[in-house]
Coordinates of C-alpha atoms and ligand atoms in Angstrom, one line a residue:
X1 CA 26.7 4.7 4.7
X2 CA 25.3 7.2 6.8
X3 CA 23.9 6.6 9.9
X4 CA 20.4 6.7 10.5
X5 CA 18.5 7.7 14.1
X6 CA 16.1 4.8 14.1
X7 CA 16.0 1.1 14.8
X8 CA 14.2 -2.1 14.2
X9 CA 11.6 -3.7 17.2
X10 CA 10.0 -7.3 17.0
X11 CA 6.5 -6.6 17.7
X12 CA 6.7 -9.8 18.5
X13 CA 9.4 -10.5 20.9
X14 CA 11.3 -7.3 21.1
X15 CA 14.0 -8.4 19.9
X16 CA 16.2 -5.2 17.8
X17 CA 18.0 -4.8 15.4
X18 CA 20.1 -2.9 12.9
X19 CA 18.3 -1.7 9.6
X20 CA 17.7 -2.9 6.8
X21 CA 15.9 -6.5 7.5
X22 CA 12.6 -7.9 7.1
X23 CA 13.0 -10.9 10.1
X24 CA 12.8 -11.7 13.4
X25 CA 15.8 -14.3 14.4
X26 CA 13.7 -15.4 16.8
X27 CA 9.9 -15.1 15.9
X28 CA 7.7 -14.8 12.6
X29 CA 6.0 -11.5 14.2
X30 CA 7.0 -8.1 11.7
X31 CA 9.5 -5.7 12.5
X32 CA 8.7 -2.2 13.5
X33 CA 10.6 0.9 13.2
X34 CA 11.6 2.4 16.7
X35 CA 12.1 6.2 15.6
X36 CA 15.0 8.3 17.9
X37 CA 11.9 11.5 17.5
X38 CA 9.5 10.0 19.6
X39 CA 7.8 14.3 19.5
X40 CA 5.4 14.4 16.4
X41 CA 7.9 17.7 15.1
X42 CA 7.1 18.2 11.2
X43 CA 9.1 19.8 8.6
X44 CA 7.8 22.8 7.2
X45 CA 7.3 21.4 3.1
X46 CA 4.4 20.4 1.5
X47 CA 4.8 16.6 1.0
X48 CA 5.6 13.5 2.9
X49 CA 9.2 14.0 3.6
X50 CA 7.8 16.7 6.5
X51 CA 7.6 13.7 8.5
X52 CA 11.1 12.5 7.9
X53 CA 11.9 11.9 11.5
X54 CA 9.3 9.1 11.6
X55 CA 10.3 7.4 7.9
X56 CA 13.4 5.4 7.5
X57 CA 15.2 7.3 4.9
X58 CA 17.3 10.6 6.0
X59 CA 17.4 12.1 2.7
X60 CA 14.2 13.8 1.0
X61 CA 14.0 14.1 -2.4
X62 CA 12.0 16.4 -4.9
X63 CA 8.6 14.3 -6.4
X64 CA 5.8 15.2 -4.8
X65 CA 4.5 12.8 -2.8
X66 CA 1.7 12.8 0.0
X67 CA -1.6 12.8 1.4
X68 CA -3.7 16.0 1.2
X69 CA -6.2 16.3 3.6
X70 CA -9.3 18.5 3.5
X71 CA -12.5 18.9 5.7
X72 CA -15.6 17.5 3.4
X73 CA -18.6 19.4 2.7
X74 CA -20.3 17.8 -0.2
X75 CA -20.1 13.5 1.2
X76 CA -20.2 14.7 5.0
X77 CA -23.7 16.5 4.2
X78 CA -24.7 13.7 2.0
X79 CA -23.6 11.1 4.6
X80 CA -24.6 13.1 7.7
X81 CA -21.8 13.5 9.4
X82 CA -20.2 17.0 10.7
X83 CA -16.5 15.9 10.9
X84 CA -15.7 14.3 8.2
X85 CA -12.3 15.2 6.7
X86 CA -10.6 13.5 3.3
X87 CA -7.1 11.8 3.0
X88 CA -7.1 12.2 -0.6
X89 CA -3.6 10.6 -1.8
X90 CA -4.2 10.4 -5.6
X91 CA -3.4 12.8 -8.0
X92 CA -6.6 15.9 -8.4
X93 CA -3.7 18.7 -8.9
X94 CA -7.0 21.1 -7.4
X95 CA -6.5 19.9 -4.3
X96 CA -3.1 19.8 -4.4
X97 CA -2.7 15.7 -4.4
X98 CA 0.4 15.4 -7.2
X99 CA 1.0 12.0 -6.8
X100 CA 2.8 10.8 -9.9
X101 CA 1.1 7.7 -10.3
X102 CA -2.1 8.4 -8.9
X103 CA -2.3 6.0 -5.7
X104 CA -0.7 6.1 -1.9
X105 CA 1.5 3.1 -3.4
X106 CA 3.5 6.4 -4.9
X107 CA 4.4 7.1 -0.9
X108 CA 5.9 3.1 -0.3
X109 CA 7.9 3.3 -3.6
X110 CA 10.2 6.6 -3.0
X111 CA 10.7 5.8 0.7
X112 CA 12.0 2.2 0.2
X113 CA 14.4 3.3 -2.8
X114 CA 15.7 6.1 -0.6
X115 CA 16.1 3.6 2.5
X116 CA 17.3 0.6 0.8
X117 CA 20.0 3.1 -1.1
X118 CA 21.0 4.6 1.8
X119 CA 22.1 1.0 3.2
X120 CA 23.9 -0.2 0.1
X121 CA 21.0 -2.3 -1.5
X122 CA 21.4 -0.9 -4.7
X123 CA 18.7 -3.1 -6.5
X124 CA 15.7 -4.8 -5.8
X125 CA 12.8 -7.7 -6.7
X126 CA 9.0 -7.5 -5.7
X127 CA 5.4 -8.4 -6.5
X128 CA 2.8 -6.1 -7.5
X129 CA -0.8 -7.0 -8.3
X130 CA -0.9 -2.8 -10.2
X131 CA -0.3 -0.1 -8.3
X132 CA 2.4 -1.1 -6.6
X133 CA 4.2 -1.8 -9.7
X134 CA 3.0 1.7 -11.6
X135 CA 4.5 3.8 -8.4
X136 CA 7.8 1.8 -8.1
X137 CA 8.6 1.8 -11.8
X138 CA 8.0 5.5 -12.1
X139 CA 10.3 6.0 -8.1
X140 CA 13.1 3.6 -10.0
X141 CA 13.1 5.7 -13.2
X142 CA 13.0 8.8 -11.4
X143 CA 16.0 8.1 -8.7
X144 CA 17.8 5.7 -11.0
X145 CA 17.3 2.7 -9.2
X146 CA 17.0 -0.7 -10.9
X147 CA 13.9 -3.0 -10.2
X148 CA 12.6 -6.4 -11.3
X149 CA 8.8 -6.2 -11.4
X150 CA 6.7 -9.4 -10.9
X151 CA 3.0 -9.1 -12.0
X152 CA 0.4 -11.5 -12.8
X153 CA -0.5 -11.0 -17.2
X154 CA -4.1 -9.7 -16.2
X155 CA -2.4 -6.7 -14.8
X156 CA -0.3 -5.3 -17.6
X157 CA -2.5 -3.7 -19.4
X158 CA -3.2 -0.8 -16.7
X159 CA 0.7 -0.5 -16.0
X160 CA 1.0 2.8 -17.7
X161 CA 3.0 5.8 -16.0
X162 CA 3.5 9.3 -16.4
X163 CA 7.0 9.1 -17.9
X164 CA 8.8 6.5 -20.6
X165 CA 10.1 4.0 -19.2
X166 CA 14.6 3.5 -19.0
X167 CA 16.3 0.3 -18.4
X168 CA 15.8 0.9 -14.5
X169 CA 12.7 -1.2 -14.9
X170 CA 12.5 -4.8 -16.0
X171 CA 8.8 -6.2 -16.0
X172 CA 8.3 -9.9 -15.9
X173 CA 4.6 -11.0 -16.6
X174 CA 3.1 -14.3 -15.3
X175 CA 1.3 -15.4 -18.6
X176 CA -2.2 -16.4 -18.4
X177 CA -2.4 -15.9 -14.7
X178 CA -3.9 -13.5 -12.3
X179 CA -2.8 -14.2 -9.3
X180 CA -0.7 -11.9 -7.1
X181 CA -0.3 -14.4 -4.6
X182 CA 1.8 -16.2 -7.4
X183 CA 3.7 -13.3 -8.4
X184 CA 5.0 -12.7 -4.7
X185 CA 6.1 -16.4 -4.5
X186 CA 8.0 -16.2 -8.0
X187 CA 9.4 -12.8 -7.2
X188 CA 11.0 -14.3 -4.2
X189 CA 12.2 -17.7 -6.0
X190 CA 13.7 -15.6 -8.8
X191 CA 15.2 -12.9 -6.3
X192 CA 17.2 -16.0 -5.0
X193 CA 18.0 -16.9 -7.9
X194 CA 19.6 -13.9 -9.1
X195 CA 20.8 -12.7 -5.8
X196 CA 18.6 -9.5 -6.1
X197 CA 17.2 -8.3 -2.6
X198 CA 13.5 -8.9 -2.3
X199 CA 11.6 -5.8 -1.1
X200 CA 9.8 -7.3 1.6
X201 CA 6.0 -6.4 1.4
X202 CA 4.3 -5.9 4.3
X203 CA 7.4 -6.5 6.0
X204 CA 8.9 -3.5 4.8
X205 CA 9.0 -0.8 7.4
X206 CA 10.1 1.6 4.6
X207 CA 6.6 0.4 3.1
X208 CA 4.5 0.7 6.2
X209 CA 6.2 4.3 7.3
X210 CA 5.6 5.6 4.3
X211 CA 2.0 4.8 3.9
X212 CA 1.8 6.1 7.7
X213 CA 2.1 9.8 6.2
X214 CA -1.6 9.8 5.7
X215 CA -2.6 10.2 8.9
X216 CA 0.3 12.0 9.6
X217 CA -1.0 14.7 7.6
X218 CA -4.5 14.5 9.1
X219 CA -2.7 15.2 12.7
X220 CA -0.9 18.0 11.0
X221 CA -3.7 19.3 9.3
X222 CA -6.1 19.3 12.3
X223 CA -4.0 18.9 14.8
X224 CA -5.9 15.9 16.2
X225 CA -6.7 11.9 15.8
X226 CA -9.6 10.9 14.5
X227 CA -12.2 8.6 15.8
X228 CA -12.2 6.2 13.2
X229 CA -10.2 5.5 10.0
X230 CA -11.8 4.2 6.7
X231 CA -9.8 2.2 4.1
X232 CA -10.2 -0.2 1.4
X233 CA -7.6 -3.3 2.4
X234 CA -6.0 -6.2 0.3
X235 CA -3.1 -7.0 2.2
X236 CA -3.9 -4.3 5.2
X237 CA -0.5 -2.5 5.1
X238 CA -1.6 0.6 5.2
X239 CA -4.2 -0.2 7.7
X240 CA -0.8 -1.6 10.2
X241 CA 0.8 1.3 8.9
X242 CA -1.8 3.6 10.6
X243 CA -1.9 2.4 13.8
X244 CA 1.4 2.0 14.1
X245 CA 1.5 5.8 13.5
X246 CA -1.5 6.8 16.0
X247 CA 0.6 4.4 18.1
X248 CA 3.6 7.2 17.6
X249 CA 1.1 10.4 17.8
X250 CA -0.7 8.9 21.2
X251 CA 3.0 8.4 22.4
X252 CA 3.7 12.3 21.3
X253 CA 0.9 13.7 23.2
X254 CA -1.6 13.9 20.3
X255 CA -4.9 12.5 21.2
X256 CA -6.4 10.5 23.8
X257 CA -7.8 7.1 21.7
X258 CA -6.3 5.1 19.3
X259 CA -8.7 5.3 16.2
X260 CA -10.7 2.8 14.8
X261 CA -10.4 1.1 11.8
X262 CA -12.6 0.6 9.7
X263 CA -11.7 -1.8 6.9
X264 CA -13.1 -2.9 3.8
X265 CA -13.0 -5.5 0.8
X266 CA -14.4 -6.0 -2.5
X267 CA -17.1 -8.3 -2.3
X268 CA -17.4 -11.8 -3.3
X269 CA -13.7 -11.8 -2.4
X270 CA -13.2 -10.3 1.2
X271 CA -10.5 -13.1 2.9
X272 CA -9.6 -10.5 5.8
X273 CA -13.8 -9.7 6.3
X274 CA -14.2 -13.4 6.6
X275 CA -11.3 -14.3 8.8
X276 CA -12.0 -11.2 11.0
X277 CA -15.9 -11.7 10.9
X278 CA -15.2 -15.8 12.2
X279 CA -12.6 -15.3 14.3
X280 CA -10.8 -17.9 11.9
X281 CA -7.2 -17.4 10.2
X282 CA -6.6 -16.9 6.7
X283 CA -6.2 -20.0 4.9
X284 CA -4.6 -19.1 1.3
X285 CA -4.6 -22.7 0.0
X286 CA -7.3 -23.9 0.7
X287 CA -10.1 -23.9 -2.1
X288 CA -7.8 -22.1 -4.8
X289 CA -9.8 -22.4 -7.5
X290 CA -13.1 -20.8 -6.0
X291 CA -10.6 -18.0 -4.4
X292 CA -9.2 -17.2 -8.1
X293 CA -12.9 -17.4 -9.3
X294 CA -13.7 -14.7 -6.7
X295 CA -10.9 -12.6 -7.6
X296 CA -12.2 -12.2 -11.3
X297 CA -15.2 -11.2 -10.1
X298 CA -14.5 -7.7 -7.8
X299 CA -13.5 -4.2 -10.0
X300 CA -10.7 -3.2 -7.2
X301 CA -8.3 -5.6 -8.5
X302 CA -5.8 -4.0 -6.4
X303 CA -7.6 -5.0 -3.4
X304 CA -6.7 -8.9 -4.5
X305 CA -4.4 -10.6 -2.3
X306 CA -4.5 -14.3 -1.1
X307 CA -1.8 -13.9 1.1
X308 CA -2.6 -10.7 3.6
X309 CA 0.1 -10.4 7.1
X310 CA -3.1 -11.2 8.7
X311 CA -2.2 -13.6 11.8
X312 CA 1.2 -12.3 12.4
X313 CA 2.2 -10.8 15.1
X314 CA 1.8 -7.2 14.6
X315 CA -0.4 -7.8 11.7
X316 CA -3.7 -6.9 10.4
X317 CA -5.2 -8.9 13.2
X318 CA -3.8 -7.4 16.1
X319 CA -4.3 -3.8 14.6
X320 CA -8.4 -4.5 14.1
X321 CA -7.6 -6.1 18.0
X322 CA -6.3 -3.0 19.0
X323 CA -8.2 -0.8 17.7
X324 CA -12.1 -2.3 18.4
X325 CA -12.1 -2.1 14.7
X326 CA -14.5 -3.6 12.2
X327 CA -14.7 -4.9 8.6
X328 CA -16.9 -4.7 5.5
X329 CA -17.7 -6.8 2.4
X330 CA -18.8 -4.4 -0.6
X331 CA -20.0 -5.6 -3.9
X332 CA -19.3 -3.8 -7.2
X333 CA -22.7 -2.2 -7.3
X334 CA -22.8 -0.4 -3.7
X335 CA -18.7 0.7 -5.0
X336 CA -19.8 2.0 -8.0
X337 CA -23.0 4.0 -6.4
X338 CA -20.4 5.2 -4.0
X339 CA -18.0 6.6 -6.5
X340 CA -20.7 8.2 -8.1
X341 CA -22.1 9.7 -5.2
X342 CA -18.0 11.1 -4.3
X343 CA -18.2 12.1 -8.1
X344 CA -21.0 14.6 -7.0
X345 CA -20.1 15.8 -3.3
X346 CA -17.1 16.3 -4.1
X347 CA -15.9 16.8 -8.1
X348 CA -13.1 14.2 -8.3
X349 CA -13.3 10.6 -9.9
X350 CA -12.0 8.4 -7.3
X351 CA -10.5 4.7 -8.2
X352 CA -12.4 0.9 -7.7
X353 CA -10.5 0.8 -4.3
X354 CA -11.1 3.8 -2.9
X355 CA -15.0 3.3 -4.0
X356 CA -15.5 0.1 -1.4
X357 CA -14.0 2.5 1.1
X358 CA -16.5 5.2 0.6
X359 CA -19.3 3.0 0.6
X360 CA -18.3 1.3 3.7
X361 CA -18.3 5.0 5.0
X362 CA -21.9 4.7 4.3
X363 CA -22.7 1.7 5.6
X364 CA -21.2 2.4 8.7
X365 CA -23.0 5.3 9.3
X366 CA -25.8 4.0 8.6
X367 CA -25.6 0.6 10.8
X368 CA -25.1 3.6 14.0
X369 CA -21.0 1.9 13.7
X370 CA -20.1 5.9 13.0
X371 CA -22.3 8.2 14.9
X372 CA -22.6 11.7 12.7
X373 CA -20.7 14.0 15.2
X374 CA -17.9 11.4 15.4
X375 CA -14.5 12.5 13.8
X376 CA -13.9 10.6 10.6
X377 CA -10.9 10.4 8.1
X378 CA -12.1 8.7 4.6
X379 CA -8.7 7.9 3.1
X380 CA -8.9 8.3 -0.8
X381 CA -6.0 5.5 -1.1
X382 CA -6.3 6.3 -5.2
X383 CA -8.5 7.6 -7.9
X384 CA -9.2 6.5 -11.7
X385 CA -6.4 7.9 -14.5
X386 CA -8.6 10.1 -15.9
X387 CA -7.0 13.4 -14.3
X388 CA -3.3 12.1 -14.7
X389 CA -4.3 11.7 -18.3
X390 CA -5.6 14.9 -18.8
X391 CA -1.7 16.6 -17.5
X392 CA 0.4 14.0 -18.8
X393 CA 1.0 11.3 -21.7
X394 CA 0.9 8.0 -20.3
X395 CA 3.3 5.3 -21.2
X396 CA 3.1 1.6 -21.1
X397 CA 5.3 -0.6 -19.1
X398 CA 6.4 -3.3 -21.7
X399 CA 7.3 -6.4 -20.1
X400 CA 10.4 -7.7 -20.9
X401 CA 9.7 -11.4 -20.2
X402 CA 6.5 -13.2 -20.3
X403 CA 7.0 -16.5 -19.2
X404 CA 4.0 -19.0 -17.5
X405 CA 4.9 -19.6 -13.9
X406 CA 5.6 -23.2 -14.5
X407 CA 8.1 -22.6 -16.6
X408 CA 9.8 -20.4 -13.9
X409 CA 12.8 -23.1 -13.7
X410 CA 16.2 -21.6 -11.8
X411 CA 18.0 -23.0 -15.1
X412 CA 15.9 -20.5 -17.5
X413 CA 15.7 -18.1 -14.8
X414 CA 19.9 -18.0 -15.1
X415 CA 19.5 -18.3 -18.7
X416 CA 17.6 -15.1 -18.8
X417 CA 19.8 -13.1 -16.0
X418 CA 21.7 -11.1 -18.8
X419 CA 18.3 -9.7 -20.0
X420 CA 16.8 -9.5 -17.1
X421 CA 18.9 -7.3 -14.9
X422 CA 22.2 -6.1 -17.2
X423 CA 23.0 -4.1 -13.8
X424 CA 23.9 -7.4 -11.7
Ligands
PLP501 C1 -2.9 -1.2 -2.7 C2 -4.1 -0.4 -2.6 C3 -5.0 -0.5 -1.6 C4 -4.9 -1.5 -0.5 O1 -3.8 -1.2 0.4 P1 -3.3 -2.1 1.6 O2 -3.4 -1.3 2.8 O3 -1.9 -2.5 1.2 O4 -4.2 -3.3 1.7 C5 -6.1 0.4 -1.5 N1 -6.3 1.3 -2.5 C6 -5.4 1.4 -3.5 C7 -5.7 2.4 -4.6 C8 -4.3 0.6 -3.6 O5 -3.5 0.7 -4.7

């Protein structure tokens, strides 16, 4: 095992601790990487591993992952605003954005398998509600590293990747169910079960680091912070993953603020919007049904979680706290006019999610929450498969067991373990 220069803090209690781990002894609040670099020193290569002193694992590899930022002409004229530069972390190879699988879930997948390895986890179990399970299953075929999938049925038919799939994947569908809070709860139960590591979420500082790259490379690239960050949120990871980082780049003598966030959901399901905009918590069990009934109504699926790290300490919460920042409900219309209007300024298709973030841009812009010679950094968290289709044949991910949640028993989980992960 090698030995790696960084450490685990509990933002709650600061209590440390040895990596890998996912929980405080002592407190529920998430665990934060404590980096030996505290300079902001990057590599000179093209993709995420340039920041390798402030991402848990020590070895790079070769796909090409990362954010590529670029100063807008097209949206900022159309929008107003003079400083507005795009975190685009799909795949538009123009640009240069490779990601394999076409979303900023490509930079959470590689890290964590790289990290986990490096500390003798040689296998892991998680929940995906789509992109999170297209990026790891392509990362797991790629570096040879099994993974049990969990994903509600809805989801499967846009799990294709750029590469067949090997036996390093095992898919298990939730049948008749499209619910991701349920897939993270049976993910866990059958992790237990089979004694496979679970990967932890949000809790997952290999996660959070990695998605931190983005505004990484926006410091690179300008050498600044912005004023304000703008992303579409389900869970909010990557929104704790940025200012966590602008946390680091403050600390490292780059810039004088902490930015903004600006964060938005798919309208009529926007739990974070509505806890933030009440000052109430998130309550995932209350009023199921209407929550489920809202979740089949928004187009950025991926932006469906029940179950967000909302009041924990060092959460979603306290980073909106932090940072003075703000929320927005979006409805599929004002996405869809937004991705058009991105279509035009600036020639790339852009994804459901990344649509509510672009036309919370406009909103806040227009509601004087952005001012136009404010520094801004639109983050492009995906776009639509229509340029990874165009440079590559896209395979399905088959699931290898379908099985309704209530049927989920530890007995046919066992029954099943052969199947499921030949590796264990
Ligand atoms: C997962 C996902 C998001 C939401 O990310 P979080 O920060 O984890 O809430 C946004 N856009 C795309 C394309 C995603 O896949």
């Amino acid at each position: 095992m090698t030995s790696v220069p960084f450490d685990l803090i509990c933002t709650g209690c600061g209590a440390t601790y040895d990596p890998p781990r996912l929980h405080c002894d002592r407190c529920d609040a998430l665990l934060r990487s404590r980096h030996a670099s505290v300079t902001f020193d990057p590599h000179d290569r093209p993709d995420l591993f340039a920041f390798q002193d402030w991402i848990p694992p020590s070895k790079a590899c070769q796909i090409p992952i990362g954010s590529s930022v670029y100063r807008s002409v097209g949206l900022a004229d159309a929008l107003g605003l003079s400083n507005l530069a795009i975190a685009f972390s799909g795949y538009a190879p123009s640009i240069g954005a490779a990601n394999p699988t076409g979303s900023f879930k490509d930079f959470e997948a590689i890290p964590t398998m790289l990290y986990y390895r490096e500390h003798g986890i040689d296998a892991l179990i998680l929940a995906s509600a789509g992109n999170t399970a297209r990026a790891f299953a392509y990362a797991a075929i790629q570096l040879d590293y099994p993974v049990i999938i969990v994903v509600p049925e809805r989801a499967v038919p846009q799990l294709s990747i750029p590469c067949p799939p090997t036996d390093a994947v095992c898919l298990i569908a939730l049948e008749a169910c499209d619910d991701y809070a349920t897939a993270i709860r049976e993910a866990a139960r059958i992790g237990t079960v089979l004694g496979v590591a679970n990967e932890g979420g949000a809790r997952n500082v290999a996660r959070r680091d990695g998605m931190s790259t983005a505004i990484l490379e926006y410091a690179r690239t300008l050498n600044a912070l912005p004023d304000h960050y703008v992303q579409a949120i389900g869970s909010g990871t990557g929104a704790i993953a940025t200012w966590e980082a602008t946390q680091r780049l403050l600390d490292a003598g780059l810039g004088d603020h902490l930015p903004t966030l600006h964060l938005s959901q798919n309208a009529p399901f926007t739990p974070i919007h509505d806890a933030w905009s009440k000052g109430t918590p998130i309550r995932p069990d209350d009023h199921v049904e209407e929550q489920l009934e809202r979740i089949e109504r928004i187009d950025a699926h991926v932006l469906a979680n029940r179950t967000p790290p909302y009041d924990v300490p060092g959460g979603v919460r306290d980073a909106l706290t932090a940072t003075n920042g703000r929320t927005y409900a979006i409805s599929n219309a004002e996405a869809r006019e937004a991705a058009d209007l991105f279509l035009r300024s600036e020639g790339l298709p852009i994804g459901p999610a990344a649509s509510v973030a672009a036309a919370s841009l406009r909103h806040a812009v227009r509601t004087g929450a952005i001012a136009s010679s404010d520094a801004v950094m639109l983050h492009i968290t995906g776009n639509s498969d229509l340029l990874l289709k165009q440079d590559f044949q896209m395979h399905p991910i088959v699931p290898r067991w379908i099985v309704r949640p209530e049927a989920l028993t530890d007995n046919r989980i066992l029954e099943e373990k052969i199947r499921l992960a030949h590796w264990l």
